[in-house]
Short mmCIF file of C-alpha atoms and ligand atoms in Angstrom, two decimals:
data_model
loop_
_atom_site.label_atom_id
_atom_site.label_comp_id
_atom_site.label_asym_id
_atom_site.label_seq_id
_atom_site.Cartn_x
_atom_site.Cartn_y
_atom_site.Cartn_z
CA MET A 1 -8.59 53.05 32.91
CA ILE A 2 -10.03 49.53 32.75
CA ILE A 3 -9.45 47.34 35.79
CA SER A 4 -8.90 43.66 35.12
CA LYS A 5 -9.19 40.97 37.77
CA THR A 6 -5.38 40.79 37.91
CA ILE A 7 -5.15 44.50 38.72
CA PHE A 8 -8.00 44.14 41.20
CA LEU A 9 -6.32 41.21 42.96
CA ASP A 10 -3.05 43.18 43.03
CA TYR A 11 -5.01 46.01 44.68
CA VAL A 12 -6.54 43.65 47.26
CA PHE A 13 -3.05 42.33 48.04
CA CYS A 14 -1.51 45.81 48.29
CA ALA A 15 -3.08 49.05 47.02
CA LYS A 16 0.22 50.91 46.93
CA ASN A 17 1.96 48.22 44.91
CA ALA A 18 -0.93 48.08 42.41
CA TRP A 19 -0.82 51.89 41.98
CA LEU A 20 2.94 51.85 41.38
CA LYS A 21 2.62 49.06 38.81
CA LEU A 22 0.08 51.13 36.88
CA HIS A 23 1.52 54.63 37.21
CA LYS A 24 5.29 54.22 37.46
CA PRO A 25 6.20 52.18 34.40
CA GLU A 26 9.80 53.31 34.83
CA LEU A 27 9.88 51.06 37.89
CA LEU A 28 8.77 48.09 35.81
CA LYS A 29 12.20 46.59 35.56
CA LYS A 30 12.11 46.32 39.34
CA PHE A 31 9.03 44.12 39.02
CA GLU A 32 10.92 41.62 36.89
CA LEU A 33 9.65 38.14 37.66
CA SER A 34 11.88 35.67 39.45
CA ALA A 35 12.64 32.28 37.87
CA PHE A 36 10.18 30.78 40.35
CA GLU A 37 7.38 33.20 39.36
CA LYS A 38 8.00 32.67 35.63
CA ASN A 39 7.80 28.94 36.20
CA LEU A 40 4.50 29.34 38.07
CA MET A 41 3.04 31.31 35.15
CA GLU A 42 4.13 28.72 32.61
CA GLN A 43 2.71 25.95 34.76
CA GLY A 44 -0.57 27.91 35.07
CA ASN A 45 -0.85 28.02 31.26
CA GLU A 46 -0.22 24.27 31.00
CA VAL A 47 -2.85 23.55 33.64
CA GLU A 48 -5.40 25.69 31.79
CA ALA A 49 -4.67 23.91 28.51
CA GLU A 50 -5.25 20.50 30.16
CA ALA A 51 -8.36 21.62 32.07
CA ARG A 52 -9.96 22.86 28.85
CA LYS A 53 -10.11 19.23 27.75
CA LEU A 54 -12.91 18.82 30.32
CA PHE A 55 -14.98 20.95 27.92
CA PRO A 56 -14.26 19.32 24.53
CA GLN A 57 -16.84 21.43 22.65
CA GLY A 58 -15.32 24.70 23.91
CA VAL A 59 -14.70 27.62 21.55
CA GLU A 60 -12.05 30.21 22.40
CA VAL A 61 -12.53 33.95 22.03
CA MET A 62 -9.28 34.98 20.38
CA GLU A 63 -10.11 38.69 20.05
CA ARG A 64 -9.15 41.35 22.57
CA GLY A 65 -10.97 44.37 24.10
CA GLU A 66 -14.35 45.43 22.62
CA GLU A 67 -13.99 42.94 19.76
CA ALA A 68 -13.76 40.15 22.32
CA VAL A 69 -16.93 41.42 24.01
CA GLU A 70 -18.75 41.38 20.67
CA LYS A 71 -17.51 37.88 19.81
CA THR A 72 -18.58 36.65 23.25
CA ARG A 73 -22.11 38.01 22.69
CA GLU A 74 -22.28 36.25 19.31
CA LEU A 75 -21.20 32.92 20.81
CA MET A 76 -23.67 33.32 23.67
CA GLU A 77 -26.52 34.06 21.27
CA GLU A 78 -25.64 30.88 19.39
CA ARG A 79 -25.80 29.04 22.73
CA THR A 80 -22.25 27.73 22.28
CA SER A 81 -21.91 24.95 24.84
CA ALA A 82 -18.62 26.21 26.34
CA ILE A 83 -16.75 29.48 25.71
CA PHE A 84 -13.09 29.96 26.67
CA GLN A 85 -12.00 33.52 27.52
CA ALA A 86 -15.55 34.93 27.36
CA THR A 87 -15.03 38.68 27.80
CA PHE A 88 -17.17 41.40 29.38
CA ILE A 89 -16.37 45.07 29.96
CA GLU A 90 -18.69 46.98 32.28
CA ASP A 91 -18.32 50.18 34.36
CA GLY A 92 -14.53 50.27 33.86
CA PHE A 93 -13.98 46.60 34.78
CA ILE A 94 -13.02 43.78 32.44
CA ALA A 95 -13.57 40.08 33.15
CA ARG A 96 -12.17 37.33 30.95
CA ASN A 97 -13.68 34.05 32.13
CA ASP A 98 -11.72 30.83 31.86
CA VAL A 99 -14.81 28.85 30.82
CA LEU A 100 -18.46 29.87 30.49
CA VAL A 101 -20.73 26.84 30.07
CA TRP A 102 -24.34 26.91 28.82
CA ASN A 103 -26.68 25.01 31.13
CA LYS A 104 -29.64 24.01 28.97
CA GLU A 105 -31.80 22.73 31.84
CA GLU A 106 -31.49 25.95 33.82
CA SER A 107 -31.23 28.32 30.82
CA SER A 108 -28.28 29.99 32.48
CA TRP A 109 -24.50 30.09 32.25
CA ASP A 110 -22.11 28.40 34.67
CA LEU A 111 -18.71 29.94 35.26
CA TYR A 112 -15.60 27.76 35.72
CA GLU A 113 -12.35 29.33 36.94
CA ILE A 114 -9.25 27.15 36.46
CA LYS A 115 -6.52 27.27 39.10
CA GLY A 116 -3.10 25.64 38.99
CA THR A 117 -3.11 24.89 42.71
CA ASN A 118 -3.34 21.52 44.36
CA SER A 119 -5.99 22.53 46.83
CA LEU A 120 -8.17 25.53 47.63
CA LYS A 121 -6.75 25.37 51.12
CA ASP A 122 -3.17 26.01 49.94
CA SER A 123 -1.90 28.73 52.25
CA GLY A 124 -3.28 32.10 51.35
CA THR A 125 -4.73 31.10 48.00
CA ASP A 126 -8.32 30.18 48.82
CA HIS A 127 -9.33 33.77 49.65
CA ASN A 128 -7.63 34.99 46.49
CA HIS A 129 -9.51 32.46 44.34
CA ILE A 130 -12.84 33.49 45.80
CA ASP A 131 -12.11 37.21 45.25
CA ASP A 132 -11.20 36.30 41.67
CA LEU A 133 -14.53 34.51 41.08
CA THR A 134 -16.53 37.18 42.89
CA PHE A 135 -14.96 39.96 40.81
CA GLN A 136 -16.10 38.08 37.71
CA ALA A 137 -19.55 37.52 39.20
CA SER A 138 -19.92 41.27 39.65
CA VAL A 139 -18.91 42.07 36.06
CA LEU A 140 -21.23 39.39 34.68
CA SER A 141 -24.11 40.68 36.74
CA ARG A 142 -23.49 44.23 35.45
CA ALA A 143 -23.55 42.75 31.92
CA ASP A 144 -26.94 41.09 32.66
CA VAL A 145 -25.59 37.57 32.10
CA PRO A 146 -27.82 35.00 33.85
CA VAL A 147 -25.30 32.94 35.85
CA GLY A 148 -26.35 29.73 37.61
CA ARG A 149 -23.30 28.36 39.42
CA TYR A 150 -19.70 29.41 40.07
CA PHE A 151 -17.07 26.66 40.10
CA LEU A 152 -13.36 26.43 40.82
CA VAL A 153 -11.41 23.78 38.92
CA HIS A 154 -8.11 22.80 40.52
CA LEU A 155 -5.57 19.98 40.53
CA ASN A 156 -6.24 16.87 42.58
CA LYS A 157 -3.20 16.43 44.85
CA ASP A 158 -3.98 12.73 45.32
CA TYR A 159 -3.98 11.89 41.63
CA VAL A 160 -1.08 9.62 40.67
CA ARG A 161 -0.31 9.38 36.99
CA MET A 162 -0.28 5.88 35.46
CA GLY A 163 -0.08 5.83 31.68
CA ALA A 164 -2.02 8.51 29.77
CA LEU A 165 -3.30 11.45 31.80
CA ASN A 166 -6.80 10.90 33.17
CA ILE A 167 -8.18 14.45 32.95
CA GLU A 168 -11.34 13.65 34.95
CA LYS A 169 -9.21 12.39 37.85
CA LEU A 170 -6.45 15.01 37.50
CA PHE A 171 -8.88 17.83 38.32
CA LEU A 172 -11.41 18.47 41.07
CA ILE A 173 -14.36 20.80 40.53
CA GLU A 174 -15.77 22.62 43.55
CA ASP A 175 -19.01 24.57 43.62
CA GLN A 176 -18.36 27.97 45.24
CA THR A 177 -21.70 29.62 44.39
CA GLU A 178 -22.88 30.27 47.97
CA ILE A 179 -19.52 31.74 49.04
CA VAL A 180 -19.32 33.94 45.94
CA LEU A 181 -22.83 35.34 46.38
CA ALA A 182 -22.28 35.92 50.10
CA GLY A 183 -19.12 37.94 49.38
CA LEU A 184 -20.44 39.92 46.42
CA ALA A 185 -21.38 43.12 48.29
CA LEU A 186 -17.99 43.31 49.99
CA VAL A 187 -16.04 42.72 46.77
CA GLU A 188 -18.16 45.34 44.97
CA ASP A 189 -17.21 47.87 47.69
CA GLN A 190 -13.56 46.98 47.15
CA MET A 191 -13.96 47.33 43.37
CA LYS A 192 -15.33 50.84 43.89
CA THR A 193 -12.46 51.91 46.15
CA ALA A 194 -9.94 50.23 43.83
CA SER A 195 -11.30 52.21 40.91
CA GLU A 196 -11.02 55.51 42.84
CA TYR A 197 -7.58 54.79 44.29
CA LEU A 198 -6.02 53.50 41.10
CA SER A 199 -7.38 56.43 39.04
CA GLU A 200 -5.46 58.92 41.22
CA LYS A 201 -2.88 60.67 39.05
CA ILE A 202 -0.83 61.87 42.03
CA GLU A 203 0.96 59.15 43.98
CA PRO A 204 -1.03 58.38 47.15
CA LYS A 205 0.92 59.26 50.30
CA GLY A 206 2.19 56.45 52.56
CA GLY A 207 0.47 53.15 52.13
CA CYS A 208 3.57 50.97 52.33
CA GLU A 209 2.60 49.04 55.45
CA CYS A 210 5.47 46.59 55.01
CA ILE A 211 7.65 49.02 56.95
CA TYR A 212 6.12 47.18 59.93
CA THR A 213 6.95 43.67 58.64
CA GLY A 214 10.11 41.57 58.30
CA ARG A 215 12.18 41.59 55.10
CA SER A 216 10.67 38.43 53.62
CA ARG A 217 7.31 40.23 53.21
CA HIS A 218 8.74 43.20 51.28
CA CYS A 219 8.01 43.49 47.57
CA THR A 220 10.46 44.93 45.05
CA THR A 221 9.17 48.50 45.48
CA PHE A 222 9.90 48.60 49.20
CA LYS A 223 13.11 50.55 48.66
CA TYR A 224 11.38 53.07 46.39
CA SER A 225 8.67 53.73 49.00
CA ASN A 226 11.09 53.71 51.95
CA PRO A 227 14.35 55.29 50.78
CA GLU A 228 15.38 56.05 54.37
CA VAL A 229 15.63 52.32 55.20
CA PRO A 230 19.14 50.92 54.52
CA ASP A 231 19.64 47.65 52.60
CA TYR A 232 20.52 45.89 55.85
CA SER A 233 18.10 47.17 58.48
CA VAL A 234 16.11 46.21 61.57
CA HIS A 235 13.80 44.38 59.13
CA ASP A 236 16.59 41.82 58.65
CA ILE A 237 16.85 40.89 62.32
CA SER A 238 16.13 37.17 62.47
CA ARG A 239 12.40 36.44 62.96
CA ILE A 240 11.64 40.10 63.65
CA GLY A 241 8.41 39.65 61.68
CA GLY A 242 7.22 37.43 64.51
CA SER A 243 8.00 40.16 67.10
CA LYS A 244 5.55 42.74 65.72
CA LYS A 245 5.53 44.93 68.85
CA LYS A 246 9.31 45.23 68.79
CA LEU A 247 9.47 46.19 65.14
CA LEU A 248 6.64 48.69 65.62
CA GLU A 249 8.52 50.28 68.51
CA LEU A 250 11.70 50.60 66.44
CA ILE A 251 9.96 52.03 63.37
CA GLU A 252 7.87 54.49 65.42
CA SER A 253 11.16 55.71 66.94
CA LYS A 254 12.61 56.04 63.40
CA ILE A 255 15.26 53.43 64.18
CA PHE A 256 16.13 51.67 60.92
CA LYS A 257 19.85 50.88 61.28
CA ILE A 258 20.80 47.85 63.36
CA ASP A 259 23.60 49.95 64.93
CA ASP A 260 20.95 52.28 66.38
CA VAL A 261 18.92 49.57 68.15
CA PRO A 262 18.83 50.50 71.89
CA GLU A 263 21.27 48.40 73.96
CA ASP A 264 18.64 47.65 76.59
CA MET A 265 15.97 46.41 74.20
CA ASP A 266 14.93 42.84 74.85
CA PHE A 267 15.65 40.31 72.06
CA SER A 268 15.89 36.51 71.75
CA ASP A 269 19.39 34.98 71.99
CA ILE A 270 19.56 34.51 68.22
CA GLN A 271 18.57 38.13 67.59
CA THR A 272 20.95 39.42 70.29
CA ASN A 273 23.87 37.55 68.72
CA GLN A 274 23.09 38.86 65.25
CA ILE A 275 22.93 42.45 66.52
CA ALA A 276 26.12 42.09 68.59
CA VAL A 277 28.09 40.58 65.69
CA HIS A 278 26.98 43.39 63.40
CA ARG A 279 27.92 46.08 65.91
CA ARG A 280 31.37 44.64 66.52
CA GLN A 281 31.87 43.57 62.89
CA LYS A 282 33.47 40.48 64.35
CA SER A 283 32.33 36.87 64.19
CA MET A 284 31.08 34.94 67.21
CA ILE A 285 32.50 31.40 67.26
CA ASP A 286 31.59 28.63 69.69
CA ILE A 287 34.39 26.10 69.17
CA ASP A 288 32.90 23.51 71.53
CA GLY A 289 29.57 23.66 69.71
CA ILE A 290 31.29 23.30 66.32
CA SER A 291 33.35 20.43 67.67
CA ASP A 292 30.24 18.61 68.93
CA GLU A 293 28.72 18.81 65.46
CA ILE A 294 31.76 18.21 63.25
CA LYS A 295 33.88 15.75 65.26
CA ASN A 296 31.04 13.24 65.42
CA LEU A 297 30.63 12.91 61.66
CA LYS A 298 31.60 9.44 60.48
CA PHE A 299 33.78 9.01 57.39
CA PRO A 300 33.41 8.65 54.48
CA LEU A 301 31.74 12.03 54.12
CA TYR A 302 29.31 12.29 51.21
CA PHE A 303 28.51 15.89 50.30
CA PHE A 304 25.21 15.54 48.50
CA ASP A 305 22.71 17.77 46.71
CA TYR A 306 19.70 17.29 44.39
CA GLU A 307 18.21 19.58 41.79
CA THR A 308 14.53 18.96 41.15
CA PHE A 309 11.71 20.03 38.86
CA ALA A 310 8.11 20.00 40.14
CA PRO A 311 5.62 20.21 37.25
CA ALA A 312 1.96 20.95 37.90
CA ILE A 313 0.93 18.25 35.41
CA PRO A 314 2.74 14.99 36.27
CA LEU A 315 5.08 14.06 33.44
CA PHE A 316 5.77 10.43 34.35
CA ASP A 317 4.09 7.41 35.93
CA GLY A 318 4.05 7.38 39.72
CA TYR A 319 4.07 11.18 40.13
CA ARG A 320 1.38 13.43 41.61
CA PRO A 321 0.79 17.09 40.63
CA TYR A 322 3.77 19.23 41.73
CA GLN A 323 5.73 16.21 42.94
CA ARG A 324 9.48 16.78 42.64
CA ILE A 325 11.39 15.02 39.86
CA PRO A 326 15.05 14.66 40.93
CA PHE A 327 16.79 15.29 37.60
CA GLN A 328 20.33 15.87 38.85
CA PHE A 329 22.63 15.25 41.78
CA SER A 330 26.18 16.02 42.77
CA LEU A 331 28.12 13.91 45.25
CA HIS A 332 31.60 14.74 46.55
CA ILE A 333 33.06 11.83 48.51
CA LEU A 334 35.85 12.23 51.07
CA GLU A 335 37.02 8.84 52.34
CA LYS A 336 39.33 10.22 55.04
CA PRO A 337 40.62 13.64 56.14
CA ASN A 338 43.39 15.07 53.93
CA THR A 339 42.73 12.74 51.01
CA GLU A 340 41.73 13.49 47.45
CA MET A 341 37.98 13.92 46.99
CA LYS A 342 36.05 11.89 44.45
CA HIS A 343 33.24 13.56 42.49
CA VAL A 344 30.22 11.66 41.16
CA GLU A 345 27.52 13.57 39.33
CA TYR A 346 24.45 12.79 37.31
CA LEU A 347 22.30 14.92 35.01
CA HIS A 348 19.32 13.31 33.29
CA GLU A 349 19.36 14.48 29.69
CA GLU A 350 16.23 12.91 28.24
CA MET A 351 12.49 13.29 28.83
CA SER A 352 11.92 10.25 31.03
CA ASP A 353 11.83 9.54 34.76
CA PRO A 354 15.37 9.94 36.16
CA SER A 355 14.52 8.03 39.37
CA PRO A 356 15.90 4.56 38.42
CA SER A 357 19.25 5.98 37.22
CA ILE A 358 19.59 8.11 40.34
CA ALA A 359 18.74 5.24 42.71
CA GLU A 360 21.21 2.91 40.98
CA LEU A 361 24.04 5.44 41.23
CA LEU A 362 23.34 6.11 44.90
CA GLU A 363 23.27 2.37 45.54
CA GLU A 364 26.67 2.10 43.87
CA HIS A 365 28.39 5.09 45.47
CA VAL A 366 26.91 5.54 48.97
CA GLY A 367 28.09 2.86 51.38
CA ALA A 368 26.50 1.45 54.52
CA VAL A 369 28.53 3.69 56.85
CA GLY A 370 29.55 7.31 56.75
CA THR A 371 27.70 10.64 56.72
CA VAL A 372 25.64 12.12 53.90
CA ILE A 373 26.07 15.87 54.35
CA THR A 374 23.39 18.17 52.95
CA TRP A 375 22.25 21.74 53.46
CA ASN A 376 18.64 21.77 54.71
CA LYS A 377 18.36 18.00 54.92
CA SER A 378 14.55 17.82 54.97
CA PHE A 379 14.58 18.54 51.25
CA GLU A 380 16.92 15.68 50.30
CA ALA A 381 15.22 13.37 52.82
CA GLY A 382 11.81 14.07 51.25
CA VAL A 383 13.06 13.48 47.70
CA ASN A 384 14.70 10.20 48.80
CA ARG A 385 11.56 9.03 50.56
CA GLU A 386 9.36 9.77 47.53
CA LEU A 387 11.84 8.02 45.26
CA GLY A 388 11.73 4.93 47.49
CA GLU A 389 7.91 4.98 47.40
CA ARG A 390 7.90 5.15 43.60
CA LEU A 391 10.48 2.40 43.22
CA PRO A 392 10.00 -0.21 45.98
CA GLU A 393 13.01 -2.17 44.67
CA HIS A 394 15.19 0.81 45.67
CA ARG A 395 13.46 1.66 48.94
CA ALA A 396 16.16 0.04 51.07
CA THR A 397 18.86 2.15 49.36
CA MET A 398 16.93 5.36 49.83
CA ASP A 399 16.20 4.52 53.50
CA ARG A 400 19.90 3.82 53.99
CA VAL A 401 20.90 7.17 52.48
CA ASN A 402 18.33 8.90 54.70
CA SER A 403 19.66 7.15 57.80
CA LEU A 404 23.10 8.72 57.13
CA LEU A 405 21.88 12.30 56.55
CA TYR A 406 23.39 15.23 58.43
CA ASP A 407 22.44 18.89 57.99
CA LEU A 408 25.54 21.12 57.88
CA MET A 409 23.26 24.15 58.14
CA ASP A 410 22.66 23.14 61.80
CA VAL A 411 26.07 24.58 62.77
CA PHE A 412 24.79 27.98 61.69
CA LYS A 413 21.17 27.56 62.77
CA LYS A 414 22.40 26.73 66.27
CA GLN A 415 24.63 29.80 66.01
CA HIS A 416 27.90 28.01 66.72
CA TYR A 417 29.26 30.39 64.10
CA VAL A 418 27.74 33.84 63.50
CA HIS A 419 29.41 36.08 60.94
CA PRO A 420 28.41 39.72 60.34
CA GLU A 421 28.00 39.00 56.62
CA PHE A 422 25.43 36.27 57.23
CA ARG A 423 23.00 39.09 58.00
CA GLY A 424 20.73 36.80 59.97
CA SER A 425 20.53 34.16 57.22
CA THR A 426 21.73 30.54 57.25
CA SER A 427 21.45 30.09 53.48
CA ILE A 428 24.54 28.56 51.87
CA LYS A 429 24.49 31.50 49.44
CA LYS A 430 25.22 33.80 52.42
CA VAL A 431 27.48 31.48 54.43
CA LEU A 432 29.82 30.52 51.58
CA PRO A 433 31.08 34.00 50.56
CA ALA A 434 31.60 34.91 54.23
CA LEU A 435 33.62 31.79 55.10
CA VAL A 436 35.18 30.88 51.77
CA PRO A 437 35.29 34.14 49.77
CA GLU A 438 37.33 32.58 46.95
CA LEU A 439 34.26 30.47 45.99
CA SER A 440 31.27 32.27 44.57
CA TYR A 441 28.02 31.71 42.67
CA SER A 442 28.01 35.22 41.23
CA GLU A 443 29.78 34.42 37.95
CA LEU A 444 27.85 31.22 37.19
CA GLY A 445 25.40 30.85 34.28
CA ILE A 446 22.92 29.31 36.78
CA LYS A 447 22.99 30.86 40.24
CA GLU A 448 20.08 29.38 42.19
CA GLY A 449 17.80 26.35 42.45
CA GLY A 450 14.72 27.92 40.80
CA GLN A 451 16.80 28.83 37.77
CA ALA A 452 18.26 25.30 37.63
CA SER A 453 14.77 23.83 37.72
CA ASN A 454 13.55 25.95 34.77
CA ALA A 455 16.79 25.30 32.89
CA TRP A 456 16.19 21.53 32.90
CA GLY A 457 12.84 22.01 31.14
CA GLU A 458 14.45 24.37 28.63
CA MET A 459 17.35 21.98 28.00
CA LEU A 460 14.92 19.17 27.07
CA ALA A 461 12.48 21.27 25.03
CA LYS A 462 12.38 20.23 21.37
CA SER A 463 12.55 23.90 20.33
CA THR A 464 15.90 24.45 22.11
CA PRO A 465 18.88 24.36 19.69
CA PRO A 466 21.40 21.59 20.54
CA GLU A 467 24.21 24.05 21.27
CA VAL A 468 21.98 25.89 23.78
CA SER A 469 21.00 22.57 25.43
CA ALA A 470 24.69 21.64 25.67
CA GLN A 471 25.50 24.96 27.36
CA ILE A 472 22.61 24.52 29.82
CA ALA A 473 23.86 21.00 30.68
CA LYS A 474 27.30 22.44 31.34
CA ASP A 475 25.90 25.27 33.50
CA LEU A 476 23.73 22.83 35.47
CA LYS A 477 26.69 20.60 36.25
CA ILE A 478 28.82 23.55 37.36
CA TYR A 479 26.01 24.88 39.56
CA CYS A 480 25.12 21.62 41.30
CA GLY A 481 28.81 20.70 41.60
CA LEU A 482 29.52 23.99 43.34
CA ASP A 483 26.68 23.34 45.82
CA THR A 484 28.39 20.19 47.10
CA TYR A 485 31.92 21.54 46.77
CA ALA A 486 30.80 24.58 48.78
CA MET A 487 29.57 22.27 51.55
CA TYR A 488 32.92 20.51 51.53
CA ALA A 489 34.79 23.85 51.67
CA ILE A 490 32.65 25.06 54.60
CA TRP A 491 33.09 21.73 56.41
CA GLU A 492 36.86 21.93 55.83
CA LYS A 493 37.00 25.46 57.20
CA LEU A 494 35.19 24.33 60.36
CA TYR A 495 37.23 21.13 60.63
CA LYS A 496 40.53 23.01 60.47
CA MET A 497 39.35 25.36 63.20
CA LEU A 498 39.32 22.34 65.53
CA ASP A 499 43.03 21.47 65.01
S1 LIG B 1 6.55 46.61 50.37
FE1 LIG B 1 4.58 45.75 51.03
S2 LIG B 1 3.24 47.48 51.53
FE2 LIG B 1 5.02 48.26 50.37
S3 LIG B 1 4.27 48.32 48.29
FE3 LIG B 1 5.31 46.35 48.56
S4 LIG B 1 3.72 44.89 49.17
FE4 LIG B 1 2.89 46.97 49.41
#
């Protein structure tokens, strides 16, 4: 078995998961990537393609395996100024370098690793990047390659596109040589243990430490490794990941079902309510709390939702790396109670900045009074603020919309309504089927925001046949329209409870 840096990084993240990926191919379908992960991979490829332009003389090694190693040696002997995908296989490890650059003055090679992140300090990624570089440093040293410096190339979060991309400003290059060399011995120890562990033919016992963490930390193989844990378990108790001692106590006592949680165990109010509602299979409703939230909303009510796309490489002027492009919105307008709702929607169907069209429509349809109802308002508020910064002539409109924002999710976050089927979540995808079961996302062509985001790119791609683009446009409109209609339906349900 040859261990690549991807397998090694998987092992560093979770040994058990890496072993299962290698030895249980029948589980592979369970590792299917989410729309979000697929998007990240595509963006990573685009970033690499742009970053290569920093090395205009670069030659790519197209071969694979031993042929790639041979080709790399040839290019190195010719002192090729920059080699993309230089490949080395040593002691059961394979390293494919993003860019290997010949440094004439020092008579050595410099290694450049390209990352699609905005900063090395992005949560959790800096350590990963260093392990990645250090793994490569070890393989290159085993292959007797004289390496001078180790660099990480990443996106510059402060770069704002104006006109053609300025590659020198789009990327930052950081010298990591000292950190890589300081961590080499430790990473080489890990490489040795990874090699031993991953070569085991018999599945290693235990090793799934996520049994002691909340649900959000579990990977797709959690159920395979922990068949005794039900789909809805103590791991789903709200914020239980932050109460490590409590979860440890429950797991050590083999308590997995929420019904089996001891009555006298101490939980926060939010956790206590979730457990109580599940036990009784009956909702908990605080009418006064709901009234305080809902009765104060000023008409007209504007149920509002954006869909956005956040490309690593800014597509239009005024955007930074990963800044959100609002490409679609849906707006249901209710002037007064018990009146017909009006629906305004917009989907940008060409490859240009949608911001001016969106701002103009909001200016036209959102008045000076009323309430703009969203779900998780910080998202819409942020998109509005950025739009106003990009287009100063529309800043007043965007500030006005933001001044009218209300977050309908607050009713559920504050637990004025707790339903057993929410299962500790306040996502609209959980609240809607519990409160308004006749409305559902399950039959839609697009079911969630990540999918909608990818679909916009696919709809506009030149390679997409027109009939496919037309279907995507239809699916996007249905999806975003349901998001705002769902908010209306939930509001109506709450409003009628107050009669
Ligand atoms: S659930 Fe956690 S510990 Fe278990 S295999 Fe997945 S990542 Fe590893």
